Tab-separated table of C-alpha atoms in Angstrom:
chain	number	residue	atom	x	y	z
X	1	MET	CA	-91.998	-50.837	-168.726
X	2	ASP	CA	-91.136	-47.186	-169.341
X	3	SER	CA	-88.096	-47.629	-171.581
X	4	ASP	CA	-86.848	-44.122	-170.774
X	5	ASN	CA	-87.095	-44.410	-167.002
X	6	PRO	CA	-87.875	-47.991	-165.865
X	7	THR	CA	-88.228	-49.173	-162.308
X	8	VAL	CA	-85.421	-51.321	-160.923
X	9	GLU	CA	-87.766	-54.313	-160.780
X	10	ALA	CA	-88.873	-53.893	-164.387
X	11	PHE	CA	-85.274	-53.458	-165.546
X	12	VAL	CA	-84.107	-56.641	-163.793
X	13	LYS	CA	-87.024	-58.621	-165.237
X	14	ALA	CA	-86.299	-57.308	-168.735
X	15	MET	CA	-82.612	-58.252	-168.433
X	16	HIS	CA	-83.571	-61.721	-167.183
X	17	GLN	CA	-85.928	-62.196	-170.131
X	18	GLN	CA	-83.251	-61.071	-172.559
X	19	LEU	CA	-80.801	-63.523	-171.032
X	20	GLN	CA	-83.248	-66.406	-171.289
X	21	GLN	CA	-83.915	-65.597	-174.934
X	22	SER	CA	-80.200	-65.510	-175.690
X	23	TYR	CA	-79.861	-69.157	-174.626
X	24	SER	CA	-81.464	-70.144	-177.930
X	25	HIS	CA	-78.232	-69.027	-179.621
X	26	ASP	CA	-75.794	-70.968	-177.417
X	27	TYR	CA	-74.850	-73.673	-179.923
X	28	TYR	CA	-71.695	-71.944	-181.143
X	29	PRO	CA	-68.869	-71.053	-178.705
X	30	TYR	CA	-68.633	-67.303	-178.282
X	31	THR	CA	-64.835	-67.338	-178.316
X	32	LYS	CA	-64.871	-69.097	-181.700
X	33	LEU	CA	-67.343	-66.529	-183.017
X	34	VAL	CA	-65.026	-63.704	-181.994
X	35	GLU	CA	-61.977	-65.369	-183.541
X	36	ARG	CA	-63.643	-66.357	-186.811
X	37	HIS	CA	-65.269	-63.000	-187.566
X	38	SER	CA	-62.553	-60.765	-186.045
X	39	ILE	CA	-64.999	-59.073	-183.722
X	40	HIS	CA	-63.309	-56.306	-181.736
X	41	LEU	CA	-65.195	-55.553	-178.547
X	42	GLY	CA	-64.060	-53.186	-175.840
X	43	VAL	CA	-65.666	-54.867	-172.854
X	44	MET	CA	-66.489	-58.483	-171.953
X	45	PHE	CA	-68.952	-58.912	-169.073
X	46	VAL	CA	-69.055	-62.361	-167.447
X	47	TYR	CA	-71.280	-63.602	-164.639
X	48	GLN	CA	-70.190	-66.938	-163.156
X	49	GLY	CA	-72.353	-68.483	-160.472
X	50	GLY	CA	-75.757	-69.801	-159.633
X	51	LEU	CA	-75.703	-72.686	-162.123
X	52	PHE	CA	-75.397	-75.376	-159.476
X	53	GLU	CA	-77.568	-73.839	-156.785
X	54	GLY	CA	-80.983	-75.139	-155.726
X	55	GLY	CA	-80.464	-78.933	-155.354
X	56	ASP	CA	-78.260	-81.966	-155.759
X	57	THR	CA	-76.717	-82.630	-159.137
X	58	ASP	CA	-74.540	-85.248	-160.758
X	59	PHE	CA	-72.654	-82.787	-162.884
X	60	GLY	CA	-69.480	-82.866	-160.824
X	61	GLN	CA	-67.541	-79.804	-159.647
X	62	PRO	CA	-68.002	-76.387	-161.278
X	63	ILE	CA	-65.025	-74.820	-163.017
X	64	SER	CA	-64.395	-71.204	-163.973
X	65	LEU	CA	-64.901	-70.169	-167.585
X	66	GLN	CA	-61.545	-69.562	-169.232
X	67	LEU	CA	-61.197	-66.885	-171.930
X	68	ASP	CA	-57.481	-67.216	-172.506
X	69	THR	CA	-57.913	-67.626	-176.240
X	70	VAL	CA	-59.643	-64.265	-176.657
X	71	LYS	CA	-58.470	-61.192	-174.824
X	72	PHE	CA	-60.533	-58.051	-174.465
X	73	PRO	CA	-59.312	-54.591	-173.420
X	74	LEU	CA	-61.509	-55.048	-170.350
X	75	THR	CA	-62.998	-58.262	-168.950
X	76	PHE	CA	-65.480	-57.693	-166.145
X	77	THR	CA	-66.240	-60.864	-164.159
X	78	ILE	CA	-68.630	-61.254	-161.226
X	79	TYR	CA	-68.996	-64.424	-159.171
X	80	PRO	CA	-70.554	-65.276	-155.799
X	81	GLN	CA	-68.374	-66.053	-152.809
X	82	ASP	CA	-70.016	-67.020	-149.511
X	83	LYS	CA	-72.783	-64.436	-149.064
X	84	HIS	CA	-71.136	-61.758	-151.176
X	85	TYR	CA	-70.209	-61.102	-154.776
X	86	VAL	CA	-66.677	-60.570	-156.011
X	87	ILE	CA	-65.787	-58.304	-158.930
X	88	HIS	CA	-62.730	-59.365	-160.914
X	89	LEU	CA	-61.313	-56.980	-163.519
X	90	GLU	CA	-58.758	-57.972	-166.128
X	91	TYR	CA	-57.546	-55.135	-168.344
X	92	ASP	CA	-55.073	-54.100	-170.991
X	93	GLY	CA	-52.572	-51.772	-169.352
X	94	ARG	CA	-52.047	-49.954	-172.656
X	95	THR	CA	-55.671	-48.813	-172.613
X	96	TYR	CA	-56.588	-48.577	-168.940
X	97	SER	CA	-54.817	-47.819	-165.676
X	98	ARG	CA	-55.225	-49.335	-162.225
X	99	HIS	CA	-56.949	-46.115	-161.174
X	100	ASP	CA	-59.483	-46.585	-164.009
X	101	MET	CA	-60.241	-50.099	-162.810
X	102	GLU	CA	-60.687	-49.035	-159.207
X	103	ALA	CA	-63.105	-46.319	-160.304
X	104	ILE	CA	-65.123	-48.758	-162.476
X	105	GLY	CA	-65.328	-51.317	-159.673
X	106	GLN	CA	-66.387	-48.731	-157.108
X	107	SER	CA	-69.015	-47.299	-159.444
X	108	PHE	CA	-70.484	-50.710	-160.165
X	109	ALA	CA	-70.621	-51.500	-156.464
X	110	ALA	CA	-72.310	-48.160	-155.747
X	111	LEU	CA	-74.849	-48.771	-158.535
X	112	ALA	CA	-75.641	-52.289	-157.311
X	113	SER	CA	-76.079	-51.018	-153.773
X	114	GLY	CA	-78.254	-48.133	-154.944
X	115	MET	CA	-80.543	-50.427	-156.936
X	116	THR	CA	-81.544	-52.209	-153.718
X	117	SER	CA	-82.817	-49.019	-152.091
X	118	CYS	CA	-84.558	-47.065	-154.880
X	119	ASN	CA	-87.610	-47.521	-157.068
X	120	LEU	CA	-86.547	-46.043	-160.406
X	121	LEU	CA	-83.331	-47.128	-162.088
X	122	SER	CA	-82.464	-43.489	-162.766
X	123	GLU	CA	-82.394	-42.847	-159.013
X	124	ALA	CA	-79.529	-45.300	-158.455
X	125	ALA	CA	-76.295	-43.335	-158.018
X	126	THR	CA	-73.044	-44.519	-159.578
X	127	VAL	CA	-70.996	-42.609	-157.005
X	128	SER	CA	-70.800	-43.676	-153.378
X	129	PRO	CA	-71.252	-40.983	-150.701
X	130	ALA	CA	-67.615	-41.496	-149.698
X	131	ASP	CA	-66.432	-40.531	-153.209
X	132	VAL	CA	-68.499	-37.338	-153.531
X	133	PRO	CA	-66.006	-34.987	-151.784
X	134	SER	CA	-63.113	-36.063	-154.018
X	135	LEU	CA	-65.218	-35.602	-157.169
X	136	LEU	CA	-66.277	-32.132	-156.087
X	137	GLN	CA	-62.660	-31.220	-155.384
X	138	LEU	CA	-61.657	-32.442	-158.837
X	139	GLY	CA	-64.099	-29.997	-160.446
X	140	ARG	CA	-63.219	-27.008	-158.275
X	141	GLY	CA	-61.150	-24.170	-159.702
X	142	GLU	CA	-58.507	-22.486	-157.621
X	143	THR	CA	-59.563	-19.770	-155.203
X	144	MET	CA	-58.816	-16.238	-156.392
X	145	ASP	CA	-59.244	-13.173	-154.189
X	146	TYR	CA	-60.009	-9.664	-155.401
X	147	ASP	CA	-62.181	-6.692	-154.482
X	148	ARG	CA	-65.732	-8.105	-154.631
X	149	THR	CA	-67.254	-4.608	-154.622
X	150	ASP	CA	-65.957	-3.883	-158.119
X	151	THR	CA	-68.162	-3.618	-161.183
X	152	LEU	CA	-66.919	-3.703	-164.759
X	153	VAL	CA	-67.231	0.084	-164.858
X	154	SER	CA	-65.162	0.580	-161.691
X	155	LEU	CA	-62.458	-1.773	-163.052
X	156	ILE	CA	-62.082	0.382	-166.161
X	157	GLN	CA	-62.302	3.643	-164.225
X	158	ARG	CA	-59.412	2.487	-162.032
X	159	GLN	CA	-57.270	2.226	-165.146
X	160	VAL	CA	-58.434	5.676	-166.242
X	161	ARG	CA	-56.928	7.067	-163.044
X	162	LEU	CA	-53.722	5.048	-163.413
X	163	THR	CA	-53.002	5.599	-167.116
X	164	PRO	CA	-55.316	8.360	-168.418
X	165	ASP	CA	-53.225	9.137	-171.495
X	166	ALA	CA	-52.547	5.549	-172.537
X	167	THR	CA	-54.291	4.232	-175.656
X	168	ALA	CA	-57.495	2.350	-174.819
X	169	ILE	CA	-58.983	1.510	-178.214
X	170	VAL	CA	-57.970	1.777	-181.859
X	171	TYR	CA	-60.073	1.389	-184.992
X	172	GLN	CA	-58.450	2.240	-188.312
X	173	ASN	CA	-57.480	5.936	-187.974
X	174	THR	CA	-59.354	6.501	-184.727
X	175	ARG	CA	-57.338	6.224	-181.525
X	176	MET	CA	-58.814	7.039	-178.109
X	177	THR	CA	-57.096	7.266	-174.729
X	178	TYR	CA	-58.549	6.037	-171.454
X	179	ARG	CA	-59.344	9.629	-170.493
X	180	GLN	CA	-61.160	10.317	-173.791
X	181	VAL	CA	-63.198	7.127	-173.488
X	182	ASP	CA	-64.134	7.941	-169.900
X	183	GLU	CA	-65.190	11.524	-170.608
X	184	LEU	CA	-67.191	10.654	-173.739
X	185	THR	CA	-69.043	7.777	-172.082
X	186	ASP	CA	-69.822	9.961	-169.037
X	187	ARG	CA	-71.447	12.538	-171.303
X	188	LEU	CA	-73.368	9.933	-173.281
X	189	ALA	CA	-74.573	8.184	-170.109
X	190	SER	CA	-75.791	11.522	-168.735
X	191	TYR	CA	-77.556	12.217	-172.043
X	192	LEU	CA	-79.340	8.837	-171.923
X	193	LEU	CA	-80.516	9.483	-168.379
X	194	THR	CA	-81.655	13.062	-169.033
X	195	HIS	CA	-83.349	12.656	-172.411
X	196	TYR	CA	-84.514	9.021	-172.371
X	197	HIS	CA	-84.822	8.329	-168.634
X	198	VAL	CA	-82.991	5.022	-168.879
X	199	LYS	CA	-83.877	2.809	-165.913
X	200	PRO	CA	-81.654	0.478	-163.857
X	201	GLU	CA	-80.896	-2.777	-165.704
X	202	GLU	CA	-83.137	-1.784	-168.615
X	203	ALA	CA	-82.158	-3.456	-171.899
X	204	VAL	CA	-80.848	-0.893	-174.411
X	205	GLY	CA	-80.190	-2.152	-177.928
X	206	VAL	CA	-76.907	-1.539	-179.770
X	207	MET	CA	-76.886	-1.956	-183.568
X	208	ILE	CA	-73.530	-1.008	-185.097
X	209	ASP	CA	-70.818	-2.169	-187.437
X	210	ARG	CA	-67.310	-2.795	-186.143
X	211	SER	CA	-65.699	0.356	-184.732
X	212	GLU	CA	-64.709	2.067	-181.498
X	213	LEU	CA	-68.449	2.227	-180.746
X	214	MET	CA	-68.135	-1.419	-179.647
X	215	LEU	CA	-66.679	0.060	-176.458
X	216	ILE	CA	-68.285	3.511	-176.302
X	217	TYR	CA	-71.935	2.486	-176.502
X	218	PRO	CA	-71.813	-0.450	-174.043
X	219	LEU	CA	-69.746	1.462	-171.476
X	220	ALA	CA	-72.069	4.489	-171.619
X	221	ILE	CA	-75.118	2.246	-171.204
X	222	MET	CA	-73.501	0.534	-168.236
X	223	LYS	CA	-72.632	3.880	-166.644
X	224	ALA	CA	-76.306	4.851	-166.981
X	225	GLY	CA	-77.130	1.744	-164.923
X	226	ALA	CA	-78.672	-0.192	-167.812
X	227	ALA	CA	-77.683	-3.315	-169.749
X	228	TYR	CA	-76.689	-3.258	-173.405
X	229	MET	CA	-78.066	-5.762	-175.902
X	230	PRO	CA	-76.128	-6.370	-179.150
X	231	LEU	CA	-78.298	-6.437	-182.283
X	232	ASP	CA	-76.719	-7.802	-185.455
X	233	PHE	CA	-78.129	-5.905	-188.434
X	234	HIS	CA	-77.450	-8.976	-190.598
X	235	PHE	CA	-80.127	-10.949	-188.703
X	236	PRO	CA	-83.616	-11.398	-190.235
X	237	GLU	CA	-86.110	-8.702	-189.262
X	238	ASP	CA	-88.429	-11.126	-187.444
X	239	ARG	CA	-85.571	-12.381	-185.263
X	240	LEU	CA	-84.512	-8.847	-184.326
X	241	GLN	CA	-88.115	-7.832	-183.693
X	242	TYR	CA	-88.656	-10.854	-181.442
X	243	MET	CA	-85.502	-10.094	-179.445
X	244	CYS	CA	-86.503	-6.467	-178.890
X	245	GLU	CA	-90.053	-7.351	-177.904
X	246	ASP	CA	-88.889	-10.137	-175.599
X	247	ALA	CA	-86.437	-7.796	-173.827
X	248	ASP	CA	-88.782	-4.765	-173.829
X	249	VAL	CA	-86.282	-2.678	-175.784
X	250	ARG	CA	-87.558	0.876	-176.290
X	251	LEU	CA	-84.213	2.514	-177.158
X	252	ILE	CA	-81.477	1.547	-179.619
X	253	LEU	CA	-78.062	3.192	-180.015
X	254	SER	CA	-76.977	2.927	-183.635
X	255	GLU	CA	-75.429	4.715	-186.616
X	256	GLY	CA	-76.698	5.856	-190.003
X	257	HIS	CA	-79.839	4.101	-191.249
X	258	ARG	CA	-79.096	0.650	-189.821
X	259	VAL	CA	-82.168	0.391	-187.581
X	260	GLN	CA	-84.482	1.774	-190.251
X	261	GLU	CA	-83.185	-0.744	-192.801
X	262	ALA	CA	-82.953	-3.786	-190.508
X	263	MET	CA	-86.078	-3.129	-188.394
X	264	PRO	CA	-88.456	-0.840	-190.291
X	265	ASN	CA	-91.262	-1.660	-187.826
X	266	PHE	CA	-89.346	-0.717	-184.662
X	267	LYS	CA	-91.478	1.800	-182.736
X	268	GLY	CA	-88.963	2.913	-180.126
X	269	ASP	CA	-86.342	5.673	-180.070
X	270	VAL	CA	-83.011	5.551	-181.892
X	271	VAL	CA	-79.892	7.489	-180.876
X	272	LEU	CA	-77.331	7.923	-183.659
X	273	SER	CA	-73.564	8.291	-183.294
X	274	SER	CA	-73.768	11.813	-184.747
X	275	VAL	CA	-75.239	13.032	-181.451
X	276	MET	CA	-71.863	12.559	-179.775
X	277	ASP	CA	-70.406	15.494	-181.702
X	278	SER	CA	-72.469	17.923	-179.626
X	279	LEU	CA	-73.005	16.199	-176.266
X	280	PRO	CA	-73.060	18.651	-173.344
X	281	GLU	CA	-70.850	18.206	-170.311
X	282	SER	CA	-72.021	15.554	-167.883
X	283	THR	CA	-74.107	17.216	-165.161
X	284	THR	CA	-76.494	14.425	-164.177
X	285	PRO	CA	-75.098	12.284	-161.336
X	286	LEU	CA	-74.481	8.757	-162.610
X	287	PRO	CA	-76.023	5.923	-160.581
X	288	GLN	CA	-74.145	3.730	-158.124
X	289	LEU	CA	-73.905	0.329	-159.769
X	290	LEU	CA	-74.515	-2.990	-158.034
X	291	THR	CA	-72.257	-5.991	-158.517
X	292	THR	CA	-75.420	-8.077	-158.897
X	293	GLY	CA	-76.857	-5.751	-161.551
X	294	ARG	CA	-76.992	-7.016	-165.106
X	295	TYR	CA	-74.766	-5.248	-167.617
X	296	VAL	CA	-75.472	-7.180	-170.822
X	297	LEU	CA	-78.272	-9.176	-172.407
X	298	LEU	CA	-77.171	-11.639	-175.082
X	299	TYR	CA	-79.441	-13.717	-177.278
X	300	THR	CA	-78.298	-17.179	-178.305
X	301	SER	CA	-79.917	-19.445	-180.890
X	302	GLY	CA	-81.910	-21.337	-178.263
X	303	SER	CA	-82.838	-25.040	-178.280
X	304	THR	CA	-86.499	-24.358	-179.148
X	305	GLY	CA	-85.808	-22.474	-182.356
X	306	LYS	CA	-86.466	-19.077	-180.814
X	307	PRO	CA	-83.619	-16.878	-179.563
X	308	LYS	CA	-82.973	-17.208	-175.843
X	309	GLY	CA	-81.899	-14.241	-173.753
X	310	VAL	CA	-79.024	-14.611	-171.297
X	311	ALA	CA	-78.398	-11.861	-168.728
X	312	LEU	CA	-74.962	-11.523	-167.138
X	313	GLU	CA	-74.122	-9.571	-164.002
X	314	HIS	CA	-71.178	-7.285	-163.266
X	315	ARG	CA	-69.736	-9.738	-160.734
X	316	ASN	CA	-69.603	-12.420	-163.461
X	317	ILE	CA	-67.430	-10.420	-165.850
X	318	VAL	CA	-65.293	-8.960	-163.032
X	319	ASN	CA	-64.277	-12.469	-161.928
X	320	PHE	CA	-63.551	-13.379	-165.551
X	321	CYS	CA	-61.405	-10.285	-166.110
X	322	HIS	CA	-59.326	-10.952	-163.001
X	323	TRP	CA	-58.799	-14.576	-164.019
X	324	TYR	CA	-57.983	-13.714	-167.648
X	325	VAL	CA	-55.464	-11.029	-166.740
X	326	ARG	CA	-53.722	-13.275	-164.232
X	327	GLN	CA	-53.758	-16.499	-166.266
X	328	PHE	CA	-52.609	-14.848	-169.496
X	329	ARG	CA	-50.232	-12.437	-167.697
X	330	MET	CA	-51.776	-9.363	-169.309
X	331	THR	CA	-50.041	-6.012	-168.722
X	332	PRO	CA	-50.389	-2.433	-170.025
X	333	ALA	CA	-47.805	-3.351	-172.668
X	334	ASP	CA	-50.197	-5.803	-174.327
X	335	ARG	CA	-52.180	-4.987	-177.436
X	336	ALA	CA	-55.291	-7.136	-177.801
X	337	VAL	CA	-56.917	-8.171	-181.073
X	338	GLY	CA	-60.584	-7.199	-181.244
X	339	TYR	CA	-61.652	-10.013	-183.560
X	340	ALA	CA	-65.008	-11.380	-182.352
X	341	ASN	CA	-68.355	-10.413	-183.844
X	342	PHE	CA	-70.106	-7.850	-181.629
X	343	GLY	CA	-73.215	-10.045	-181.507
X	344	PHE	CA	-71.121	-12.940	-180.146
X	345	ASP	CA	-70.307	-13.043	-176.431
X	346	ALA	CA	-66.576	-13.276	-177.198
X	347	HIS	CA	-66.463	-9.550	-177.989
X	348	MET	CA	-66.364	-9.091	-174.203
X	349	LEU	CA	-63.166	-11.094	-173.753
X	350	ASP	CA	-61.561	-9.122	-176.596
X	351	ILE	CA	-62.253	-5.814	-174.862
X	352	TYR	CA	-62.919	-5.891	-171.118
X	353	PRO	CA	-59.949	-7.858	-169.692
X	354	ALA	CA	-57.567	-5.700	-171.727
X	355	LEU	CA	-59.081	-2.459	-170.441
X	356	SER	CA	-59.073	-3.742	-166.858
X	357	ALA	CA	-55.312	-4.323	-167.233
X	358	GLY	CA	-54.474	-0.998	-168.886
X	359	ALA	CA	-53.791	-2.610	-172.271
X	360	SER	CA	-54.982	-1.453	-175.719
X	361	VAL	CA	-57.658	-3.014	-177.937
X	362	TYR	CA	-57.370	-2.931	-181.728
X	363	ILE	CA	-60.682	-3.578	-183.500
X	364	ILE	CA	-60.218	-5.632	-186.679
X	365	PRO	CA	-62.243	-4.136	-189.597
X	366	SER	CA	-65.041	-6.266	-191.032
X	367	ASP	CA	-63.370	-6.752	-194.420
X	368	MET	CA	-60.215	-8.098	-192.763
X	369	ARG	CA	-61.723	-10.632	-190.348
X	370	LEU	CA	-61.811	-13.535	-192.825
X	371	ASP	CA	-58.641	-12.587	-194.701
X	372	LEU	CA	-56.059	-14.318	-192.507
X	373	THR	CA	-53.081	-13.046	-194.485
X	374	ALA	CA	-54.214	-9.413	-194.280
X	375	MET	CA	-55.117	-9.797	-190.602
X	376	ASN	CA	-51.724	-11.326	-189.845
X	377	GLU	CA	-49.984	-8.425	-191.602
X	378	TYR	CA	-52.030	-5.972	-189.525
X	379	ILE	CA	-51.158	-7.851	-186.345
X	380	LYS	CA	-47.455	-7.649	-187.202
X	381	GLN	CA	-47.588	-3.992	-188.226
X	382	GLN	CA	-49.400	-2.952	-185.055
X	383	ARG	CA	-47.383	-5.384	-182.872
X	384	LEU	CA	-50.475	-7.000	-181.404
X	385	THR	CA	-49.808	-9.638	-178.760
X	386	ILE	CA	-52.933	-11.501	-177.617
X	387	ALA	CA	-56.080	-12.736	-179.332
X	388	PHE	CA	-59.140	-14.959	-179.219
X	389	MET	CA	-60.556	-16.490	-182.401
X	390	THR	CA	-63.306	-18.940	-183.193
X	391	THR	CA	-62.033	-22.493	-183.467
X	392	GLN	CA	-61.881	-22.895	-187.239
X	393	VAL	CA	-60.310	-19.493	-187.860
X	394	GLY	CA	-57.893	-19.886	-184.943
X	395	TYR	CA	-56.911	-23.367	-186.140
X	396	MET	CA	-56.088	-22.037	-189.610
X	397	PHE	CA	-54.233	-19.081	-188.134
X	398	ALA	CA	-52.114	-21.273	-185.836
X	399	THR	CA	-51.333	-23.984	-188.387
X	400	THR	CA	-50.743	-21.973	-191.578
X	401	LEU	CA	-49.247	-18.653	-190.433
X	402	ARG	CA	-45.967	-19.370	-188.688
X	403	ASP	CA	-44.616	-15.815	-188.774
X	404	ASN	CA	-47.269	-14.112	-186.650
X	405	HIS	CA	-46.456	-11.630	-183.894
X	406	LEU	CA	-48.888	-12.932	-181.274
X	407	ARG	CA	-47.521	-14.274	-178.014
X	408	LEU	CA	-50.836	-15.953	-177.055
X	409	LEU	CA	-53.902	-17.230	-178.893
X	410	SER	CA	-57.009	-18.816	-177.372
X	411	ILE	CA	-59.722	-20.452	-179.459
X	412	GLY	CA	-63.186	-21.824	-178.737
X	413	GLY	CA	-66.708	-22.375	-179.998
X	414	GLU	CA	-66.282	-25.794	-181.626
X	415	LYS	CA	-64.339	-29.017	-181.131
X	416	LEU	CA	-60.631	-28.529	-181.804
X	417	MET	CA	-59.205	-30.844	-184.456
X	418	PRO	CA	-55.781	-32.500	-183.993
X	419	LEU	CA	-52.832	-30.225	-184.657
X	420	GLN	CA	-49.116	-29.974	-184.082
X	421	LYS	CA	-47.991	-27.791	-181.211
X	422	PRO	CA	-48.244	-24.173	-182.426
X	423	ASP	CA	-45.282	-21.813	-182.221
X	424	LEU	CA	-47.100	-19.548	-179.772
X	425	GLU	CA	-48.828	-20.006	-176.414
X	426	PHE	CA	-52.089	-21.701	-177.386
X	427	TYR	CA	-55.271	-22.487	-175.417
X	428	ASN	CA	-58.409	-24.476	-176.174
X	429	VAL	CA	-61.272	-22.937	-174.182
X	430	TYR	CA	-64.862	-24.006	-173.620
X	431	GLY	CA	-67.991	-22.637	-172.016
X	432	PRO	CA	-71.581	-21.579	-172.651
X	433	THR	CA	-72.678	-17.947	-172.639
X	434	GLU	CA	-74.563	-18.535	-169.383
X	435	CYS	CA	-71.242	-19.115	-167.593
X	436	THR	CA	-69.759	-15.816	-168.838
X	437	LEU	CA	-67.643	-16.523	-171.905
X	438	PHE	CA	-65.999	-19.807	-170.935
X	439	SER	CA	-65.723	-22.197	-168.044
X	440	THR	CA	-62.626	-24.292	-168.779
X	441	TYR	CA	-59.256	-23.820	-170.428
X	442	PHE	CA	-56.554	-26.182	-171.652
X	443	ARG	CA	-53.057	-25.169	-172.673
X	444	VAL	CA	-51.896	-27.012	-175.776
X	445	ASP	CA	-48.181	-27.409	-175.093
X	446	THR	CA	-47.656	-30.637	-177.084
X	447	ASP	CA	-49.125	-32.070	-180.274
X	448	TYR	CA	-52.894	-32.188	-179.733
X	449	ASP	CA	-55.023	-35.235	-180.655
X	450	SER	CA	-57.888	-35.379	-178.167
X	451	SER	CA	-60.946	-33.509	-176.931
X	452	LEU	CA	-59.463	-32.047	-173.761
X	453	ILE	CA	-61.110	-28.870	-172.480
X	454	GLY	CA	-58.976	-28.632	-169.358
X	455	ARG	CA	-59.578	-27.241	-165.913
X	456	PRO	CA	-62.172	-24.833	-164.515
X	457	LEU	CA	-61.498	-21.125	-164.222
X	458	ALA	CA	-60.685	-19.682	-160.806
X	459	ASN	CA	-63.695	-19.575	-158.459
X	460	TYR	CA	-65.652	-21.914	-160.766
X	461	GLN	CA	-67.100	-25.293	-159.780
X	462	LEU	CA	-67.706	-27.920	-162.465
X	463	TYR	CA	-70.019	-30.910	-162.141
X	464	VAL	CA	-70.196	-33.938	-164.440
X	465	VAL	CA	-73.736	-35.243	-164.089
X	466	ASP	CA	-76.207	-37.605	-165.729
X	467	PRO	CA	-79.616	-36.543	-167.115
X	468	GLN	CA	-81.018	-36.803	-163.570
X	469	MET	CA	-78.375	-34.298	-162.365
X	470	GLN	CA	-76.572	-36.930	-160.294
X	471	LEU	CA	-72.775	-36.940	-160.117
X	472	VAL	CA	-71.045	-39.485	-162.313
X	473	PRO	CA	-67.504	-40.854	-161.880
């Protein structure tokens, strides 16, 4: 029998053999064993029936097995009745609800029925066809309407027209308005098209430290019709080289000697930030972007040991921005904390929703990111209002710094440990890069002691499936 994926017949035979072998240990009452050794089991499964079938006996009348002396949180009993089987569930109401029991009974019935009509055990569904619609509805996010022709660039350009002189991004002593960002990125995009002939959706590397370039370079690359690819200069050379070769990167936007020091064997072109001091006016028409065009290429660690590239499209981030702005009630009065590492996908949620709402983004300097006290002082001085942090940092920030100025903090990336309700609006979020930042969110409005990740984002559909991609209850 294939232990990983047995046939139904082989599985039933194996269970029968196991049961027969267990009879050699039936000299001591099970209930006494549980009592004597204080065994705490969550589920007791009992099958009653079939002992007196197949001929005449002198044993008298059968009686039901009584387990009154030992109670389990859940006792699952099956016995034959006429030509059917009856499932009897006895449960501890402090642990389970009636709804839980109905779901367990229905799933078992669906599994038993499925085993009679399939060959492999893995093919037997635990959800009946009648229950599929309700499960799909449970995993469906609310419907959210917006202009589906928008790209990330057009979202930001709309704010340029609405609030051209409002502050868009701040880094230390550098402060740029929406108009300045728009004009500079237009010129840089035109320069990339004219001098380097950047092609649609081509991957263009970006290797920089934290600064306003975290917005300028990506937006210019997007305006040129290409996709930017963050490159962390702290990564080993072989990892960076593999990423660039895998993505066919022939051009990197950088600063100083970072590319030369991190990737001495890179053979492509490098554009330095100093070129922006003398960029000519934009004369080359910028391309019309597609909502299905990719705008970013991110490399994750990968399950095989090699980095894995993930491409996201404009329509992905546009939906996220609309949801984020609406769910977190973002307005032009907000000032967002730019905390995330540029090589981490969360840098997008620091920057792009804020700019789509007309808010300002304040990039946290590298030397301040792990100094919570200094970062909190900066947040208070600059009157910053909304932030995302990785789980461990966000947990420390929310539980140790009670005098912060933030109105809202979301955290994600790892399992959230138990904590008392923070003094600010607090969200636990979850999602892989492939789903554009995160897929679910949960507002922590009481003391938190669980692993809840909440509900799906608007226009998202979640599925809980087994390894065979079948729905599970």
